[in-house]
């Protein structure tokens, strides 16, 4: 079946299929794979469709096991001729500058393939500049430590130190929702650590990843250090799992796929950054204006498709009505529409099936007693920002990851009760509390079972140098260049007899 027929069939399943015939003739970017410094065709192509209007935004060479194996070969060859740290740092700095220079083009690419509103896409690009800049810093200061050998009788007369050596070829698998900056969070620390990378980006959003690869090449990265193979996740994933030369897999995506990869790759380091069902506690003494403003923005940005999108809001019963008076108008003021429009806050979900799943979860919650305070219906084909009250703790919206424009609000009587409710999920990525009581903040920070806790800030907050990652089903590692570089290097002990 030709690529064009396949894309028409896929587009027909999209909500905006009627636009498709108008859009199909517009210019779509054609992209090849990057293997061993060459842009390669495979004889097979797949189309990337806009989740908003079904137009073809890119045509990508489809790779598979063969290209993945060649990419691992190229990575191994590249690593046999290491690049000194100062040169790796300079390449990362140049990449940061190129990202900055081409920020608008990158934001448009993100927006077109992921349907991310331009406001949010621009923030993602600015964050990627920071990710590369921080990785360059880490490349420059990568060092081991001196071991105090005469601290035991056995070590007297010896000097010892550790070196940090690259772990080996890194297999990187990235999700659709931050298609540029989360690729940066894998590629930049790997290069800082001295590791070559085989990247498999999400099939919905390969254009941003290939653009990043183009910028790396332009910044002077030699052949083989970054290879990008798009196509069958199972085939490419199998090569990354089975090839012993790939010593670390860094995966960001859903918990089901991530933990399965880890189960299969028992002899590798498999670093997982997975989902969340993000809770936030609003105490009676919180600044309600500030909490309402931050939470309304962070529950619905990119239609809730962030792993730390605010999903469950627990408000002290005495402040519940006052909070809702401030929160609901801000939710209703969000602009729903075309992600390419500068004014839009909330666009579509990545696929109609995802929108339908969220609608189903709303139905499940309302049939077990939840009330819709706003939203719950479609605006054209787009799901309106939805706030539910009285959702039972075992409803999917209360404990699973919604990954859509929806949050719940629930009153509580005591901080312990709120912490218990917040912890009532298999996930543990980030959580938050709004309070003016420092003791309550610290109590929450120690009792919330999450990788990060924000105080008087939405738990959606992330700066790219932070140690970011989860516990429980949310993952097993920390990203942020300083932390990822440590994961991507091994300590080698050197002992000298004097
Ligand atoms: P996903 O469906 O798990 O896909 C993620 C990546 O895994 C894609 O590149 C996908 O390829 C690939 N993949 C799928 N099956 C595979 C297999 N058998 N072997 C190897 N790779 C495979 O996740 P998503 O829908 O793109 O992203 C949303 C999820 O990511 C949410 O759960 C979100 O919370 C999580 N997330 C977590 C973080 C974090 O830092 N903790 C950040 C962002 C997102 P295809 O696209 O080709 O299927």
Coordinates of C-alpha atoms in Angstrom, one line a residue, residues 10-438:
X10 CA -5.0 7.0 9.0
X11 CA -6.3 10.5 8.5
X12 CA -9.8 9.3 7.9
X13 CA -9.8 8.0 11.5
X14 CA -8.9 11.5 12.8
X15 CA -11.6 13.9 14.0
X16 CA -10.7 16.6 11.5
X17 CA -10.6 14.2 8.6
X18 CA -12.7 16.6 6.6
X19 CA -9.8 19.0 6.5
X20 CA -7.4 16.4 5.3
X21 CA -8.1 16.6 1.6
X22 CA -7.4 20.3 1.8
X23 CA -4.2 19.9 3.7
X24 CA -2.7 16.9 2.0
X25 CA -1.1 18.9 -0.7
X26 CA 0.7 21.3 1.6
X27 CA 4.5 20.9 2.1
X28 CA 5.4 18.2 4.4
X29 CA 9.0 17.8 5.6
X30 CA 10.8 14.7 4.3
X31 CA 13.3 13.3 6.7
X32 CA 15.8 10.4 6.5
X33 CA 17.3 8.5 9.4
X34 CA 20.8 9.4 10.7
X35 CA 23.1 6.4 10.9
X36 CA 26.9 6.7 11.1
X37 CA 26.8 10.4 10.0
X38 CA 24.8 9.7 6.9
X39 CA 21.1 10.6 6.2
X40 CA 19.7 7.3 5.0
X41 CA 16.6 6.2 3.1
X42 CA 15.2 2.7 3.7
X43 CA 12.9 2.4 0.7
X44 CA 9.9 2.6 3.0
X45 CA 8.2 5.7 4.5
X46 CA 5.7 6.6 7.1
X47 CA 3.7 9.8 7.5
X48 CA 3.5 12.0 10.5
X49 CA 0.0 13.5 10.8
X50 CA -1.0 16.6 12.7
X51 CA -3.2 15.5 15.6
X52 CA -5.1 18.7 15.2
X53 CA -6.2 18.7 11.5
X54 CA -4.9 15.4 10.1
X55 CA -2.6 17.2 7.6
X56 CA 0.7 15.4 6.7
X57 CA 3.4 17.3 8.5
X58 CA 6.3 14.9 7.7
X59 CA 7.3 11.9 5.8
X60 CA 9.9 9.8 7.5
X61 CA 12.1 6.9 6.4
X62 CA 10.9 3.9 8.3
X63 CA 13.8 1.9 9.9
X64 CA 13.8 -1.4 11.7
X65 CA 16.2 -4.0 13.1
X66 CA 18.8 -3.6 10.3
X67 CA 19.2 0.2 10.8
X68 CA 19.2 -0.2 14.5
X69 CA 22.1 -2.8 14.3
X70 CA 24.0 -0.5 11.9
X71 CA 23.5 2.3 14.4
X72 CA 24.9 0.2 17.2
X73 CA 27.9 -0.7 15.0
X74 CA 28.5 3.0 14.2
X75 CA 28.2 3.9 17.9
X76 CA 30.8 1.3 18.9
X77 CA 33.2 2.6 16.2
X78 CA 32.7 6.2 17.3
X79 CA 33.5 5.3 20.9
X80 CA 36.7 3.7 19.9
X81 CA 38.0 7.2 19.1
X82 CA 36.9 9.2 22.2
X83 CA 36.3 12.9 22.0
X84 CA 38.1 14.9 24.8
X85 CA 35.8 16.5 27.3
X86 CA 36.6 20.1 26.2
X87 CA 35.5 19.3 22.7
X88 CA 32.4 17.5 23.8
X89 CA 31.5 20.5 25.9
X90 CA 32.1 22.9 23.0
X91 CA 29.8 20.8 20.8
X92 CA 27.1 20.9 23.5
X93 CA 27.5 24.7 23.9
X94 CA 27.3 25.2 20.1
X95 CA 24.2 23.0 20.0
X96 CA 22.6 25.2 22.7
X97 CA 23.4 28.3 20.6
X98 CA 21.9 26.7 17.5
X99 CA 18.7 25.8 19.4
X100 CA 18.4 29.4 20.5
X101 CA 19.0 30.7 17.0
X102 CA 16.4 28.4 15.5
X103 CA 14.0 28.4 18.4
X104 CA 10.9 29.5 16.5
X105 CA 11.4 26.8 13.8
X106 CA 11.9 24.2 16.5
X107 CA 8.7 25.3 18.3
X108 CA 6.7 25.2 15.1
X109 CA 8.0 21.6 14.5
X110 CA 7.0 20.5 18.0
X111 CA 3.6 22.2 17.6
X112 CA 2.9 20.7 14.2
X113 CA 3.6 17.1 15.0
X114 CA 2.5 17.0 18.7
X115 CA -0.3 19.6 18.5
X116 CA 1.4 21.3 21.4
X117 CA 0.2 24.9 21.7
X118 CA 2.9 27.4 20.6
X119 CA 3.1 29.0 24.0
X120 CA 4.1 25.7 25.5
X121 CA 6.3 24.7 22.5
X122 CA 8.4 27.9 23.0
X123 CA 8.9 27.1 26.6
X124 CA 10.1 23.6 25.7
X125 CA 12.7 25.0 23.3
X126 CA 14.0 27.5 25.9
X127 CA 14.3 24.6 28.3
X128 CA 16.2 22.5 25.8
X129 CA 18.8 25.3 25.5
X130 CA 19.3 25.1 29.2
X131 CA 19.6 21.3 29.0
X132 CA 22.4 21.5 26.5
X133 CA 24.1 24.3 28.5
X134 CA 24.0 22.3 31.7
X135 CA 25.3 19.2 29.9
X136 CA 28.3 21.2 28.6
X137 CA 29.0 22.2 32.3
X138 CA 28.9 18.5 33.3
X139 CA 31.2 17.5 30.5
X140 CA 33.8 20.0 31.7
X141 CA 33.6 18.9 35.3
X142 CA 33.3 15.2 34.9
X143 CA 35.8 13.7 37.4
X144 CA 36.3 10.9 39.9
X145 CA 37.5 11.2 43.4
X146 CA 40.5 10.6 45.6
X147 CA 40.2 7.6 48.0
X148 CA 41.7 8.2 51.4
X149 CA 43.9 5.1 51.3
X150 CA 45.7 5.4 54.6
X151 CA 42.4 5.5 56.4
X152 CA 42.8 1.7 56.9
X153 CA 46.1 -0.2 57.6
X154 CA 45.6 -2.1 54.3
X155 CA 45.9 1.1 52.3
X156 CA 49.0 2.6 53.8
X157 CA 51.6 3.2 51.2
X158 CA 49.1 3.4 48.4
X159 CA 47.3 6.2 46.6
X160 CA 43.9 5.5 44.9
X161 CA 41.5 7.4 42.8
X162 CA 38.4 6.8 40.7
X163 CA 38.0 7.7 37.1
X164 CA 34.6 8.2 35.5
X165 CA 34.5 6.2 32.3
X166 CA 31.7 6.2 29.7
X167 CA 29.3 3.3 30.4
X168 CA 29.1 2.3 26.7
X169 CA 26.6 2.7 23.9
X170 CA 23.4 4.3 25.1
X171 CA 20.0 3.2 23.7
X172 CA 17.6 6.1 24.1
X173 CA 13.8 5.8 23.7
X174 CA 11.7 9.0 24.0
X175 CA 8.0 9.8 24.2
X176 CA 5.8 12.1 22.1
X177 CA 4.9 14.8 24.7
X178 CA 8.3 16.7 25.0
X179 CA 9.7 15.6 21.6
X180 CA 12.6 18.0 21.7
X181 CA 13.6 18.6 25.3
X182 CA 13.2 15.0 26.4
X183 CA 15.4 13.9 23.5
X184 CA 17.9 16.6 24.7
X185 CA 17.7 15.1 28.2
X186 CA 19.0 11.8 26.8
X187 CA 21.4 12.9 24.1
X188 CA 23.1 15.8 25.9
X189 CA 24.2 13.9 29.1
X190 CA 25.2 10.9 27.1
X191 CA 27.5 13.0 24.9
X192 CA 28.8 14.8 28.0
X193 CA 29.6 11.4 29.5
X194 CA 31.4 10.4 26.4
X195 CA 28.8 7.8 25.2
X196 CA 27.5 7.4 21.7
X197 CA 23.7 7.2 21.3
X198 CA 21.2 5.2 19.3
X199 CA 17.9 7.2 19.6
X200 CA 14.5 5.9 18.9
X201 CA 12.0 8.7 19.1
X202 CA 8.2 8.4 19.4
X203 CA 6.6 7.6 16.0
X204 CA 4.2 10.4 16.4
X205 CA 7.0 13.0 16.9
X206 CA 10.2 12.0 15.0
X207 CA 10.6 15.4 13.3
X208 CA 11.7 17.3 16.4
X209 CA 14.3 14.5 17.2
X210 CA 15.7 14.5 13.6
X211 CA 15.9 18.3 13.8
X212 CA 17.9 18.0 17.0
X213 CA 20.2 15.5 15.3
X214 CA 20.7 18.0 12.4
X215 CA 21.7 20.7 14.9
X216 CA 24.1 18.3 16.6
X217 CA 25.7 17.6 13.3
X218 CA 25.9 21.3 12.5
X219 CA 27.5 21.8 15.9
X220 CA 30.4 19.5 14.8
X221 CA 29.4 16.2 16.3
X222 CA 31.4 13.5 14.4
X223 CA 29.8 10.6 12.6
X224 CA 28.4 7.8 14.7
X225 CA 28.0 9.6 18.0
X226 CA 24.3 10.2 17.5
X227 CA 22.2 7.9 15.4
X228 CA 18.4 8.3 15.0
X229 CA 16.3 5.3 13.9
X230 CA 12.6 5.8 13.6
X231 CA 10.1 3.1 12.9
X232 CA 8.9 -0.1 14.5
X233 CA 9.2 0.3 18.3
X234 CA 9.3 -3.5 18.8
X235 CA 12.0 -4.2 16.2
X236 CA 14.3 -1.3 17.3
X237 CA 13.5 -1.9 20.9
X238 CA 14.5 -5.6 20.5
X239 CA 17.9 -4.7 19.1
X240 CA 18.5 -2.2 22.0
X241 CA 17.5 -4.9 24.5
X242 CA 19.4 -7.8 22.9
X243 CA 22.7 -6.2 21.6
X244 CA 25.2 -6.5 24.5
X245 CA 27.1 -3.5 23.2
X246 CA 24.2 -1.3 24.3
X247 CA 25.0 -1.1 28.0
X248 CA 22.4 1.4 29.1
X249 CA 18.8 2.0 28.0
X250 CA 17.3 5.4 29.0
X251 CA 13.6 5.3 28.5
X252 CA 10.9 7.9 29.0
X253 CA 7.3 6.9 28.4
X254 CA 4.5 4.8 29.9
X255 CA 5.0 2.5 32.9
X256 CA 3.8 -0.6 31.0
X257 CA 6.4 -0.3 28.2
X258 CA 9.2 0.9 30.5
X259 CA 9.0 -1.8 33.2
X260 CA 8.7 -4.5 30.5
X261 CA 11.9 -3.3 28.9
X262 CA 13.6 -3.4 32.3
X263 CA 12.4 -7.0 32.8
X264 CA 13.9 -8.1 29.5
X265 CA 17.2 -6.3 29.7
X266 CA 18.4 -7.8 33.0
X267 CA 22.1 -7.3 32.4
X268 CA 21.9 -3.6 31.4
X269 CA 21.3 -0.5 33.3
X270 CA 17.7 0.5 32.3
X271 CA 16.8 4.0 33.5
X272 CA 13.1 4.7 33.6
X273 CA 11.2 8.0 33.6
X274 CA 7.5 7.1 33.6
X275 CA 4.1 8.5 34.5
X276 CA 2.3 10.0 37.5
X277 CA -1.1 10.9 38.8
X278 CA 0.1 14.2 40.2
X279 CA -1.4 15.3 43.5
X280 CA -1.3 18.7 45.2
X281 CA -2.5 19.7 48.6
X282 CA -3.9 23.2 49.3
X283 CA -3.9 23.9 53.0
X284 CA -6.3 26.2 54.8
X285 CA -3.6 28.9 55.2
X286 CA -2.5 28.8 51.5
X287 CA -2.5 31.9 49.3
X288 CA -5.6 30.8 47.4
X289 CA -5.2 33.3 44.6
X290 CA -1.7 32.2 43.9
X291 CA -2.6 28.4 44.2
X292 CA -5.7 28.8 41.9
X293 CA -3.6 30.7 39.2
X294 CA -0.7 28.2 39.2
X295 CA -2.9 25.1 39.3
X296 CA -5.3 26.2 36.6
X297 CA -2.4 26.8 34.2
X298 CA -0.6 23.6 35.1
X299 CA -3.6 21.1 35.1
X300 CA -4.4 21.9 31.4
X301 CA -1.2 23.0 29.6
X302 CA -0.7 20.8 26.5
X303 CA -4.1 19.3 27.4
X304 CA -2.7 17.7 30.5
X305 CA -0.2 15.6 28.5
X306 CA 2.7 16.1 30.8
X307 CA 3.9 13.4 33.2
X308 CA 3.5 16.0 36.0
X309 CA 0.3 17.7 34.9
X310 CA -1.7 18.6 38.0
X311 CA -4.4 15.9 38.3
X312 CA -5.6 15.6 41.9
X313 CA -6.2 18.7 44.0
X314 CA -6.9 18.2 47.7
X315 CA -8.2 21.4 49.4
X316 CA -8.8 21.9 53.1
X317 CA -12.5 21.8 53.7
X318 CA -12.5 25.3 55.2
X319 CA -11.0 26.7 52.1
X320 CA -12.7 24.5 49.5
X321 CA -15.4 26.9 48.3
X322 CA -13.1 29.9 48.3
X323 CA -10.6 28.0 46.3
X324 CA -13.2 26.9 43.7
X325 CA -14.4 30.5 43.4
X326 CA -10.9 31.4 42.3
X327 CA -10.0 28.3 40.4
X328 CA -13.0 27.6 38.1
X329 CA -13.1 31.0 36.4
X330 CA -9.4 30.6 35.6
X331 CA -10.1 27.2 34.1
X332 CA -13.0 28.6 32.0
X333 CA -10.8 31.4 30.7
X334 CA -8.3 29.0 29.1
X335 CA -8.4 29.3 25.3
X336 CA -9.2 26.0 23.6
X337 CA -8.3 25.6 20.0
X338 CA -5.7 25.5 17.2
X339 CA -2.3 24.7 18.7
X340 CA -0.6 26.8 16.0
X341 CA -2.4 29.9 17.3
X342 CA -0.4 32.0 19.8
X343 CA -3.4 32.5 22.0
X344 CA -4.3 28.8 22.5
X345 CA -3.8 27.2 25.9
X346 CA -5.4 23.8 25.3
X347 CA -5.3 21.9 22.0
X348 CA -6.2 18.3 21.1
X349 CA -5.0 15.1 22.7
X350 CA -2.4 13.2 20.7
X351 CA -5.1 10.9 19.1
X352 CA -8.9 10.7 19.1
X353 CA -8.7 7.4 20.9
X354 CA -7.0 9.2 23.8
X355 CA -9.7 11.8 23.9
X356 CA -12.3 9.0 23.9
X357 CA -10.5 7.2 26.7
X358 CA -10.5 10.3 28.9
X359 CA -14.3 10.8 28.1
X360 CA -14.8 7.2 29.2
X361 CA -12.9 7.8 32.5
X362 CA -15.1 10.9 33.1
X363 CA -18.1 8.6 32.5
X364 CA -16.8 6.0 34.9
X365 CA -16.2 8.7 37.6
X366 CA -19.6 10.4 37.2
X367 CA -21.4 7.0 37.3
X368 CA -19.8 6.4 40.7
X369 CA -20.8 9.8 42.1
X370 CA -18.4 12.4 40.7
X371 CA -19.8 15.8 39.6
X372 CA -18.6 17.8 36.6
X373 CA -17.9 21.3 37.8
X374 CA -16.8 22.5 34.4
X375 CA -16.0 20.9 31.1
X376 CA -16.7 17.2 30.5
X377 CA -17.9 17.9 26.9
X378 CA -16.3 18.6 23.6
X379 CA -15.6 22.0 22.1
X380 CA -15.8 21.1 18.4
X381 CA -13.6 18.0 18.4
X382 CA -11.5 19.1 21.4
X383 CA -12.1 18.0 25.0
X384 CA -12.8 21.1 27.2
X385 CA -10.7 21.5 30.4
X386 CA -12.6 19.4 32.9
X387 CA -12.9 19.7 36.7
X388 CA -14.5 16.9 38.7
X389 CA -15.6 16.9 42.3
X390 CA -16.4 14.0 44.6
X391 CA -14.6 11.4 42.5
X392 CA -14.2 8.2 44.6
X393 CA -10.6 7.4 45.5
X394 CA -10.7 4.2 43.5
X395 CA -12.0 5.8 40.3
X396 CA -9.4 5.8 37.5
X397 CA -9.3 9.6 37.6
X398 CA -8.2 9.5 41.2
X399 CA -5.4 7.0 41.0
X400 CA -4.3 6.3 37.4
X401 CA -2.6 8.7 35.1
X402 CA -5.3 10.6 33.1
X403 CA -2.9 12.3 30.7
X404 CA -5.7 14.6 29.5
X405 CA -7.2 18.0 30.3
X406 CA -8.8 16.9 33.6
X407 CA -8.3 17.4 37.3
X408 CA -10.3 16.4 40.4
X409 CA -10.9 18.5 43.5
X410 CA -11.5 16.9 46.9
X411 CA -11.9 18.4 50.3
X412 CA -9.9 17.1 53.3
X413 CA -10.0 17.6 57.1
X414 CA -6.5 16.9 58.2
X415 CA -3.0 17.1 56.6
X416 CA -2.5 13.4 57.4
X417 CA -5.7 12.6 55.5
X418 CA -4.5 14.7 52.5
X419 CA -1.1 13.0 52.5
X420 CA -2.8 9.6 52.6
X421 CA -5.1 10.5 49.6
X422 CA -2.1 11.9 47.7
X423 CA -0.1 8.7 48.2
X424 CA -3.1 6.5 47.1
X425 CA -1.6 5.8 43.7
X426 CA 0.9 3.4 42.2
X427 CA 2.8 6.4 41.0
X428 CA 5.4 8.6 42.7
X429 CA 6.9 11.3 40.4
X430 CA 6.2 14.8 41.8
X431 CA 3.6 16.2 44.3
X432 CA 3.0 19.6 45.8
X433 CA 1.6 21.5 48.7
X434 CA 0.5 25.1 49.0
X435 CA 0.8 26.4 52.6
X436 CA 2.2 29.2 54.6
X437 CA 3.2 26.9 57.5
X438 CA 6.8 25.7 57.1

